[in-house]
């Protein structure tokens, strides 16, 4: 009986640890989801790696009848061999969606000034946290978002890349 109890405790601890690890990331009552996308630099077709690995965490919380949402964006871009000036403009769009409809949204252009600037080693890596969007409502809602880039020299205007929405709040 003692062996069975030990096994039960170990299995129970393992399951509990797994559940904790699978829970959404949160900070200050926010419920968050992260997702990653690979973006190609469209104006470059040479021998150097030119992809951007973009990870976005979308977060939402409900407090006193309001929903609050924001995004944290991190990217690992190409090295300095490609030069700079990748985009003409950029913004991150944060939306609060409820019942399949956009209830509030805001464009955050602050990401553009960071996107095209390399570090002292010529690497285009960076991060940006948007401001917070809010909406007064009782319906279950999520934070949704997209990175919108107007790549330089490709003539196709803004290209939008969406990321996984936050859990419902």
Short mmCIF file of N, CA, C and O in Angstrom, two decimals, residues 39-142:
data_model
loop_
_atom_site.label_atom_id
_atom_site.label_comp_id
_atom_site.label_asym_id
_atom_site.label_seq_id
_atom_site.Cartn_x
_atom_site.Cartn_y
_atom_site.Cartn_z
N UNK A 39 8.52 36.26 -40.66
CA UNK A 39 8.25 37.20 -41.74
C UNK A 39 9.48 37.32 -42.62
O UNK A 39 10.59 37.45 -42.12
N UNK A 40 9.27 37.31 -43.92
CA UNK A 40 10.36 37.47 -44.87
C UNK A 40 10.49 38.94 -45.24
O UNK A 40 9.49 39.65 -45.36
N UNK A 41 11.72 39.41 -45.42
CA UNK A 41 11.94 40.78 -45.89
C UNK A 41 11.71 40.75 -47.40
O UNK A 41 12.54 40.22 -48.14
N UNK A 42 10.60 41.31 -47.89
CA UNK A 42 10.24 41.12 -49.29
C UNK A 42 11.16 41.80 -50.30
O UNK A 42 11.30 41.33 -51.42
N UNK A 43 11.82 42.89 -49.91
CA UNK A 43 12.64 43.62 -50.88
C UNK A 43 14.06 43.05 -51.00
O UNK A 43 14.85 43.58 -51.76
N UNK A 44 14.36 41.99 -50.28
CA UNK A 44 15.71 41.42 -50.34
C UNK A 44 15.63 39.97 -50.82
O UNK A 44 14.84 39.18 -50.33
N UNK A 45 16.47 39.64 -51.81
CA UNK A 45 16.49 38.28 -52.35
C UNK A 45 17.94 37.86 -52.58
O UNK A 45 18.32 37.46 -53.67
N UNK A 46 18.75 37.98 -51.55
CA UNK A 46 20.16 37.67 -51.68
C UNK A 46 20.58 36.51 -50.81
O UNK A 46 19.74 35.76 -50.30
N UNK A 47 21.88 36.34 -50.63
CA UNK A 47 22.41 35.16 -49.93
C UNK A 47 22.30 35.23 -48.40
O UNK A 47 22.41 34.21 -47.74
N UNK A 48 22.09 36.41 -47.82
CA UNK A 48 22.06 36.52 -46.37
C UNK A 48 20.67 36.21 -45.82
O UNK A 48 19.67 36.50 -46.45
N UNK A 49 20.61 35.63 -44.62
CA UNK A 49 19.30 35.39 -43.99
C UNK A 49 18.58 36.72 -43.77
O UNK A 49 19.19 37.69 -43.32
N UNK A 50 17.30 36.75 -44.12
CA UNK A 50 16.57 38.02 -44.02
C UNK A 50 15.22 37.90 -43.32
O UNK A 50 14.39 38.80 -43.40
N UNK A 51 14.98 36.80 -42.62
CA UNK A 51 13.70 36.62 -41.95
C UNK A 51 13.66 37.30 -40.59
O UNK A 51 14.69 37.47 -39.93
N UNK A 52 12.46 37.67 -40.19
CA UNK A 52 12.19 38.25 -38.88
C UNK A 52 11.36 37.23 -38.11
O UNK A 52 10.35 36.75 -38.60
N UNK A 53 11.77 36.91 -36.90
CA UNK A 53 11.00 36.03 -36.03
C UNK A 53 10.31 36.93 -35.00
O UNK A 53 10.96 37.53 -34.15
N UNK A 54 8.98 37.04 -35.11
CA UNK A 54 8.22 37.96 -34.29
C UNK A 54 7.34 37.18 -33.32
O UNK A 54 6.55 36.33 -33.73
N UNK A 55 7.50 37.46 -32.03
CA UNK A 55 6.69 36.83 -30.99
C UNK A 55 5.86 37.91 -30.32
O UNK A 55 6.40 38.93 -29.88
N UNK A 56 4.56 37.68 -30.27
CA UNK A 56 3.66 38.65 -29.67
C UNK A 56 2.87 38.00 -28.55
O UNK A 56 2.38 36.88 -28.69
N UNK A 57 2.76 38.71 -27.45
CA UNK A 57 1.94 38.29 -26.32
C UNK A 57 0.78 39.28 -26.21
O UNK A 57 1.01 40.48 -26.03
N UNK A 58 -0.44 38.77 -26.39
CA UNK A 58 -1.64 39.60 -26.27
C UNK A 58 -2.30 39.31 -24.93
O UNK A 58 -2.51 38.15 -24.58
N UNK A 59 -2.62 40.36 -24.19
CA UNK A 59 -3.14 40.22 -22.83
C UNK A 59 -4.43 41.01 -22.65
O UNK A 59 -4.57 42.10 -23.20
N UNK A 60 -5.34 40.45 -21.84
CA UNK A 60 -6.60 41.13 -21.51
C UNK A 60 -6.96 40.84 -20.07
O UNK A 60 -6.61 39.79 -19.52
N UNK A 61 -7.65 41.79 -19.46
CA UNK A 61 -8.20 41.58 -18.12
C UNK A 61 -9.50 42.35 -18.00
O UNK A 61 -9.75 43.31 -18.74
N UNK A 62 -10.32 41.92 -17.06
CA UNK A 62 -11.57 42.58 -16.76
C UNK A 62 -11.48 43.13 -15.35
O UNK A 62 -11.04 42.44 -14.43
N UNK A 63 -11.88 44.38 -15.18
CA UNK A 63 -11.85 45.00 -13.86
C UNK A 63 -12.93 46.07 -13.80
O UNK A 63 -12.97 46.97 -14.64
N UNK A 64 -13.82 45.95 -12.82
CA UNK A 64 -14.86 46.95 -12.57
C UNK A 64 -15.66 47.30 -13.82
O UNK A 64 -15.86 48.47 -14.15
N UNK A 65 -16.09 46.28 -14.55
CA UNK A 65 -16.94 46.50 -15.72
C UNK A 65 -16.23 46.94 -16.98
O UNK A 65 -16.87 47.28 -17.97
N UNK A 66 -14.91 46.95 -16.97
CA UNK A 66 -14.13 47.33 -18.16
C UNK A 66 -13.19 46.20 -18.54
O UNK A 66 -12.74 45.45 -17.69
N UNK A 67 -12.89 46.14 -19.83
CA UNK A 67 -11.89 45.19 -20.34
C UNK A 67 -10.69 46.03 -20.77
O UNK A 67 -10.84 47.07 -21.42
N UNK A 68 -9.51 45.57 -20.39
CA UNK A 68 -8.26 46.24 -20.74
C UNK A 68 -7.41 45.28 -21.56
O UNK A 68 -7.38 44.08 -21.26
N UNK A 69 -6.71 45.79 -22.57
CA UNK A 69 -5.90 44.93 -23.43
C UNK A 69 -4.63 45.66 -23.85
O UNK A 69 -4.62 46.88 -24.03
N UNK A 70 -3.56 44.88 -24.02
CA UNK A 70 -2.30 45.42 -24.54
C UNK A 70 -1.53 44.29 -25.22
O UNK A 70 -1.89 43.13 -25.12
N UNK A 71 -0.45 44.65 -25.90
CA UNK A 71 0.40 43.66 -26.55
C UNK A 71 1.86 43.96 -26.23
O UNK A 71 2.27 45.11 -26.07
N UNK A 72 2.64 42.89 -26.13
CA UNK A 72 4.10 42.99 -26.02
C UNK A 72 4.65 42.24 -27.24
O UNK A 72 4.32 41.09 -27.47
N UNK A 73 5.49 42.93 -28.01
CA UNK A 73 6.03 42.39 -29.26
C UNK A 73 7.54 42.30 -29.13
O UNK A 73 8.20 43.25 -28.71
N UNK A 74 8.11 41.14 -29.49
CA UNK A 74 9.56 40.95 -29.52
C UNK A 74 9.93 40.43 -30.91
O UNK A 74 9.18 39.62 -31.48
N UNK A 75 11.07 40.87 -31.43
CA UNK A 75 11.49 40.38 -32.73
C UNK A 75 12.98 40.15 -32.77
O UNK A 75 13.75 40.79 -32.08
N UNK A 76 13.33 39.18 -33.59
CA UNK A 76 14.72 38.84 -33.88
C UNK A 76 14.84 38.98 -35.40
O UNK A 76 14.37 38.13 -36.15
N UNK A 77 15.42 40.08 -35.83
CA UNK A 77 15.50 40.36 -37.26
C UNK A 77 16.83 39.94 -37.85
O UNK A 77 17.65 39.29 -37.21
N UNK A 78 17.04 40.33 -39.11
CA UNK A 78 18.28 39.96 -39.80
C UNK A 78 19.48 40.70 -39.22
O UNK A 78 19.33 41.66 -38.48
N UNK A 79 20.67 40.23 -39.60
CA UNK A 79 21.87 40.92 -39.12
C UNK A 79 22.14 42.15 -39.98
O UNK A 79 21.48 42.36 -40.99
N UNK A 80 23.12 42.93 -39.59
CA UNK A 80 23.42 44.20 -40.24
C UNK A 80 23.92 44.11 -41.66
O UNK A 80 24.06 45.13 -42.32
N UNK A 81 24.20 42.91 -42.17
CA UNK A 81 24.70 42.78 -43.53
C UNK A 81 23.69 43.30 -44.56
O UNK A 81 24.06 43.63 -45.67
N UNK A 82 22.41 43.37 -44.17
CA UNK A 82 21.38 43.82 -45.10
C UNK A 82 21.21 45.33 -45.11
O UNK A 82 20.47 45.86 -45.91
N UNK A 83 21.88 46.02 -44.22
CA UNK A 83 21.69 47.46 -44.11
C UNK A 83 20.48 47.75 -43.25
O UNK A 83 20.19 47.03 -42.31
N UNK A 84 19.73 48.77 -43.55
CA UNK A 84 18.55 49.14 -42.77
C UNK A 84 17.46 49.66 -43.67
O UNK A 84 17.44 49.36 -44.85
N UNK A 85 16.57 50.45 -43.09
CA UNK A 85 15.49 51.02 -43.89
C UNK A 85 14.53 49.98 -44.43
O UNK A 85 14.12 50.04 -45.58
N UNK A 86 14.18 49.01 -43.60
CA UNK A 86 13.32 47.91 -44.04
C UNK A 86 11.88 48.35 -44.29
O UNK A 86 11.21 47.81 -45.15
N UNK A 87 11.40 49.31 -43.48
CA UNK A 87 10.00 49.71 -43.61
C UNK A 87 9.86 51.22 -43.81
O UNK A 87 10.70 52.00 -43.36
N UNK A 88 8.77 51.60 -44.48
CA UNK A 88 8.40 53.01 -44.59
C UNK A 88 7.55 53.41 -43.39
O UNK A 88 7.58 54.56 -42.98
N UNK A 89 6.76 52.47 -42.88
CA UNK A 89 5.88 52.75 -41.75
C UNK A 89 5.51 51.41 -41.10
O UNK A 89 5.59 50.36 -41.73
N UNK A 90 5.12 51.49 -39.84
CA UNK A 90 4.72 50.29 -39.11
C UNK A 90 3.84 50.69 -37.94
O UNK A 90 4.00 51.78 -37.38
N UNK A 91 2.91 49.82 -37.59
CA UNK A 91 2.13 50.00 -36.37
C UNK A 91 1.62 48.65 -35.89
O UNK A 91 1.54 47.69 -36.67
N UNK A 92 1.32 48.59 -34.60
CA UNK A 92 0.69 47.39 -34.05
C UNK A 92 -0.74 47.78 -33.69
O UNK A 92 -0.96 48.78 -33.00
N UNK A 93 -1.70 47.01 -34.18
CA UNK A 93 -3.11 47.27 -33.92
C UNK A 93 -3.60 46.35 -32.81
O UNK A 93 -3.53 45.12 -32.94
N UNK A 94 -4.06 46.94 -31.70
CA UNK A 94 -4.65 46.17 -30.60
C UNK A 94 -6.16 46.36 -30.67
O UNK A 94 -6.65 47.49 -30.80
N UNK A 95 -6.89 45.24 -30.61
CA UNK A 95 -8.34 45.28 -30.67
C UNK A 95 -8.92 44.52 -29.48
O UNK A 95 -8.35 43.51 -29.05
N UNK A 96 -10.04 44.98 -28.99
CA UNK A 96 -10.84 44.20 -28.04
C UNK A 96 -12.03 43.70 -28.82
O UNK A 96 -12.77 44.48 -29.43
N UNK A 97 -12.18 42.36 -28.84
CA UNK A 97 -13.27 41.73 -29.58
C UNK A 97 -14.21 41.05 -28.60
O UNK A 97 -13.76 40.36 -27.69
N UNK A 98 -15.51 41.23 -28.83
CA UNK A 98 -16.53 40.57 -28.03
C UNK A 98 -17.68 40.20 -28.96
O UNK A 98 -18.05 40.99 -29.84
N UNK A 99 -18.22 39.01 -28.78
CA UNK A 99 -19.33 38.52 -29.61
C UNK A 99 -19.01 38.66 -31.11
O UNK A 99 -19.86 39.01 -31.91
N UNK A 100 -17.75 38.39 -31.47
CA UNK A 100 -17.34 38.42 -32.87
C UNK A 100 -17.18 39.80 -33.47
O UNK A 100 -16.96 39.92 -34.68
N UNK A 101 -17.30 40.85 -32.66
CA UNK A 101 -17.18 42.22 -33.18
C UNK A 101 -16.08 42.98 -32.46
O UNK A 101 -15.81 42.75 -31.29
N UNK A 102 -15.46 43.91 -33.19
CA UNK A 102 -14.45 44.78 -32.58
C UNK A 102 -15.18 45.84 -31.76
O UNK A 102 -16.02 46.58 -32.28
N UNK A 103 -14.87 45.90 -30.48
CA UNK A 103 -15.51 46.87 -29.57
C UNK A 103 -14.63 48.09 -29.33
O UNK A 103 -15.14 49.16 -29.05
N UNK A 104 -13.32 47.92 -29.42
CA UNK A 104 -12.38 49.03 -29.26
C UNK A 104 -11.09 48.65 -29.97
O UNK A 104 -10.74 47.47 -30.04
N UNK A 105 -10.39 49.64 -30.51
CA UNK A 105 -9.11 49.36 -31.15
C UNK A 105 -8.26 50.63 -31.17
O UNK A 105 -8.78 51.74 -31.06
N UNK A 106 -6.97 50.40 -31.29
CA UNK A 106 -6.04 51.53 -31.39
C UNK A 106 -4.78 51.08 -32.11
O UNK A 106 -4.29 49.98 -31.89
N UNK A 107 -4.27 51.97 -32.96
CA UNK A 107 -3.00 51.74 -33.66
C UNK A 107 -1.88 52.35 -32.84
O UNK A 107 -1.96 53.51 -32.44
N UNK A 108 -0.82 51.58 -32.64
CA UNK A 108 0.35 52.06 -31.90
C UNK A 108 1.54 52.14 -32.86
O UNK A 108 2.12 51.13 -33.23
N UNK A 109 1.86 53.37 -33.26
CA UNK A 109 2.93 53.61 -34.24
C UNK A 109 4.31 53.64 -33.61
O UNK A 109 5.30 53.68 -34.33
N UNK A 110 4.42 53.59 -32.30
CA UNK A 110 5.71 53.64 -31.63
C UNK A 110 6.64 52.51 -32.00
O UNK A 110 7.86 52.62 -31.87
N UNK A 111 6.09 51.42 -32.51
CA UNK A 111 6.93 50.27 -32.89
C UNK A 111 7.82 50.61 -34.09
O UNK A 111 8.92 50.09 -34.23
N UNK A 112 7.37 51.52 -34.95
CA UNK A 112 8.10 51.82 -36.18
C UNK A 112 9.49 52.37 -35.89
O UNK A 112 10.47 51.99 -36.54
N UNK A 113 9.63 53.22 -34.90
CA UNK A 113 10.94 53.81 -34.61
C UNK A 113 11.93 52.78 -34.08
O UNK A 113 13.13 52.97 -34.18
N UNK A 114 11.43 51.69 -33.55
CA UNK A 114 12.32 50.64 -33.03
C UNK A 114 12.61 49.54 -34.05
O UNK A 114 13.64 48.90 -34.00
N UNK A 115 11.67 49.31 -34.95
CA UNK A 115 11.78 48.20 -35.90
C UNK A 115 13.01 48.31 -36.79
O UNK A 115 13.71 47.34 -37.02
N UNK A 116 13.27 49.50 -37.29
CA UNK A 116 14.36 49.70 -38.27
C UNK A 116 15.71 50.04 -37.66
O UNK A 116 16.63 50.40 -38.38
N UNK A 117 15.86 49.96 -36.36
CA UNK A 117 17.12 50.35 -35.74
C UNK A 117 17.85 49.14 -35.16
O UNK A 117 17.29 48.39 -34.36
N UNK A 118 19.10 48.99 -35.55
CA UNK A 118 19.89 47.85 -35.08
C UNK A 118 20.61 48.19 -33.77
O UNK A 118 20.73 49.35 -33.39
N UNK A 119 21.10 47.14 -33.11
CA UNK A 119 21.92 47.35 -31.92
C UNK A 119 23.36 47.62 -32.36
O UNK A 119 23.66 47.69 -33.55
N UNK A 120 24.28 47.73 -31.42
CA UNK A 120 25.67 48.06 -31.74
C UNK A 120 26.38 46.96 -32.53
O UNK A 120 27.43 47.20 -33.12
N UNK A 121 25.80 45.76 -32.58
CA UNK A 121 26.37 44.66 -33.36
C UNK A 121 25.72 44.52 -34.73
O UNK A 121 26.01 43.58 -35.46
N UNK A 122 24.82 45.42 -35.07
CA UNK A 122 24.15 45.35 -36.38
C UNK A 122 23.01 44.37 -36.43
O UNK A 122 22.56 44.00 -37.52
N UNK A 123 22.51 43.93 -35.29
CA UNK A 123 21.38 43.01 -35.27
C UNK A 123 20.07 43.77 -35.10
O UNK A 123 19.99 44.68 -34.27
N UNK A 124 19.08 43.39 -35.86
CA UNK A 124 17.77 44.04 -35.79
C UNK A 124 16.87 43.26 -34.85
O UNK A 124 15.94 42.58 -35.27
N UNK A 125 17.16 43.34 -33.57
CA UNK A 125 16.38 42.68 -32.54
C UNK A 125 15.78 43.77 -31.66
O UNK A 125 16.41 44.79 -31.43
N UNK A 126 14.58 43.55 -31.17
CA UNK A 126 13.99 44.57 -30.33
C UNK A 126 12.70 44.13 -29.68
O UNK A 126 12.27 42.98 -29.84
N UNK A 127 12.09 45.06 -28.97
CA UNK A 127 10.81 44.78 -28.32
C UNK A 127 10.03 46.07 -28.19
O UNK A 127 10.59 47.17 -28.26
N UNK A 128 8.73 45.92 -28.01
CA UNK A 128 7.85 47.07 -27.88
C UNK A 128 6.61 46.63 -27.11
O UNK A 128 6.07 45.55 -27.36
N UNK A 129 6.16 47.48 -26.19
CA UNK A 129 4.91 47.24 -25.49
C UNK A 129 3.96 48.35 -25.87
O UNK A 129 4.29 49.53 -25.75
N UNK A 130 2.78 47.97 -26.33
CA UNK A 130 1.80 48.98 -26.71
C UNK A 130 1.22 49.64 -25.46
O UNK A 130 1.42 49.15 -24.34
N UNK A 131 0.49 50.67 -25.65
CA UNK A 131 -0.32 51.22 -24.59
C UNK A 131 -1.51 50.30 -24.35
O UNK A 131 -1.64 49.25 -24.99
N UNK A 132 -2.39 50.71 -23.47
CA UNK A 132 -3.56 49.89 -23.11
C UNK A 132 -4.82 50.44 -23.76
O UNK A 132 -5.04 51.64 -23.78
N UNK A 133 -5.62 49.52 -24.30
CA UNK A 133 -6.91 49.85 -24.88
C UNK A 133 -7.96 49.39 -23.89
O UNK A 133 -7.79 48.35 -23.25
N UNK A 134 -9.07 50.15 -23.74
CA UNK A 134 -10.11 49.71 -22.81
C UNK A 134 -11.49 49.84 -23.44
O UNK A 134 -11.70 50.61 -24.39
N UNK A 135 -12.43 49.07 -22.89
CA UNK A 135 -13.81 49.06 -23.36
C UNK A 135 -14.70 48.73 -22.20
O UNK A 135 -14.41 47.82 -21.41
N UNK A 136 -15.80 49.46 -22.07
CA UNK A 136 -16.76 49.20 -21.01
C UNK A 136 -17.82 48.25 -21.56
O UNK A 136 -18.55 48.60 -22.50
N UNK A 137 -17.88 47.05 -20.98
CA UNK A 137 -18.86 46.08 -21.44
C UNK A 137 -18.86 44.83 -20.58
O UNK A 137 -17.89 44.54 -19.89
N UNK A 138 -19.97 44.10 -20.65
CA UNK A 138 -20.13 42.90 -19.83
C UNK A 138 -19.91 41.60 -20.60
O UNK A 138 -19.76 40.55 -20.01
N UNK A 139 -19.90 41.67 -21.91
CA UNK A 139 -19.73 40.50 -22.75
C UNK A 139 -18.30 39.96 -22.64
O UNK A 139 -17.36 40.74 -22.53
N UNK A 140 -18.14 38.63 -22.66
CA UNK A 140 -16.80 38.04 -22.66
C UNK A 140 -16.01 38.60 -23.84
O UNK A 140 -16.55 38.76 -24.94
N UNK A 141 -14.75 38.92 -23.61
CA UNK A 141 -13.95 39.57 -24.63
C UNK A 141 -12.53 39.01 -24.66
O UNK A 141 -12.09 38.36 -23.71
N UNK A 142 -11.84 39.27 -25.78
CA UNK A 142 -10.44 38.87 -25.94
C UNK A 142 -9.65 40.06 -26.48
O UNK A 142 -10.22 40.97 -27.08
#
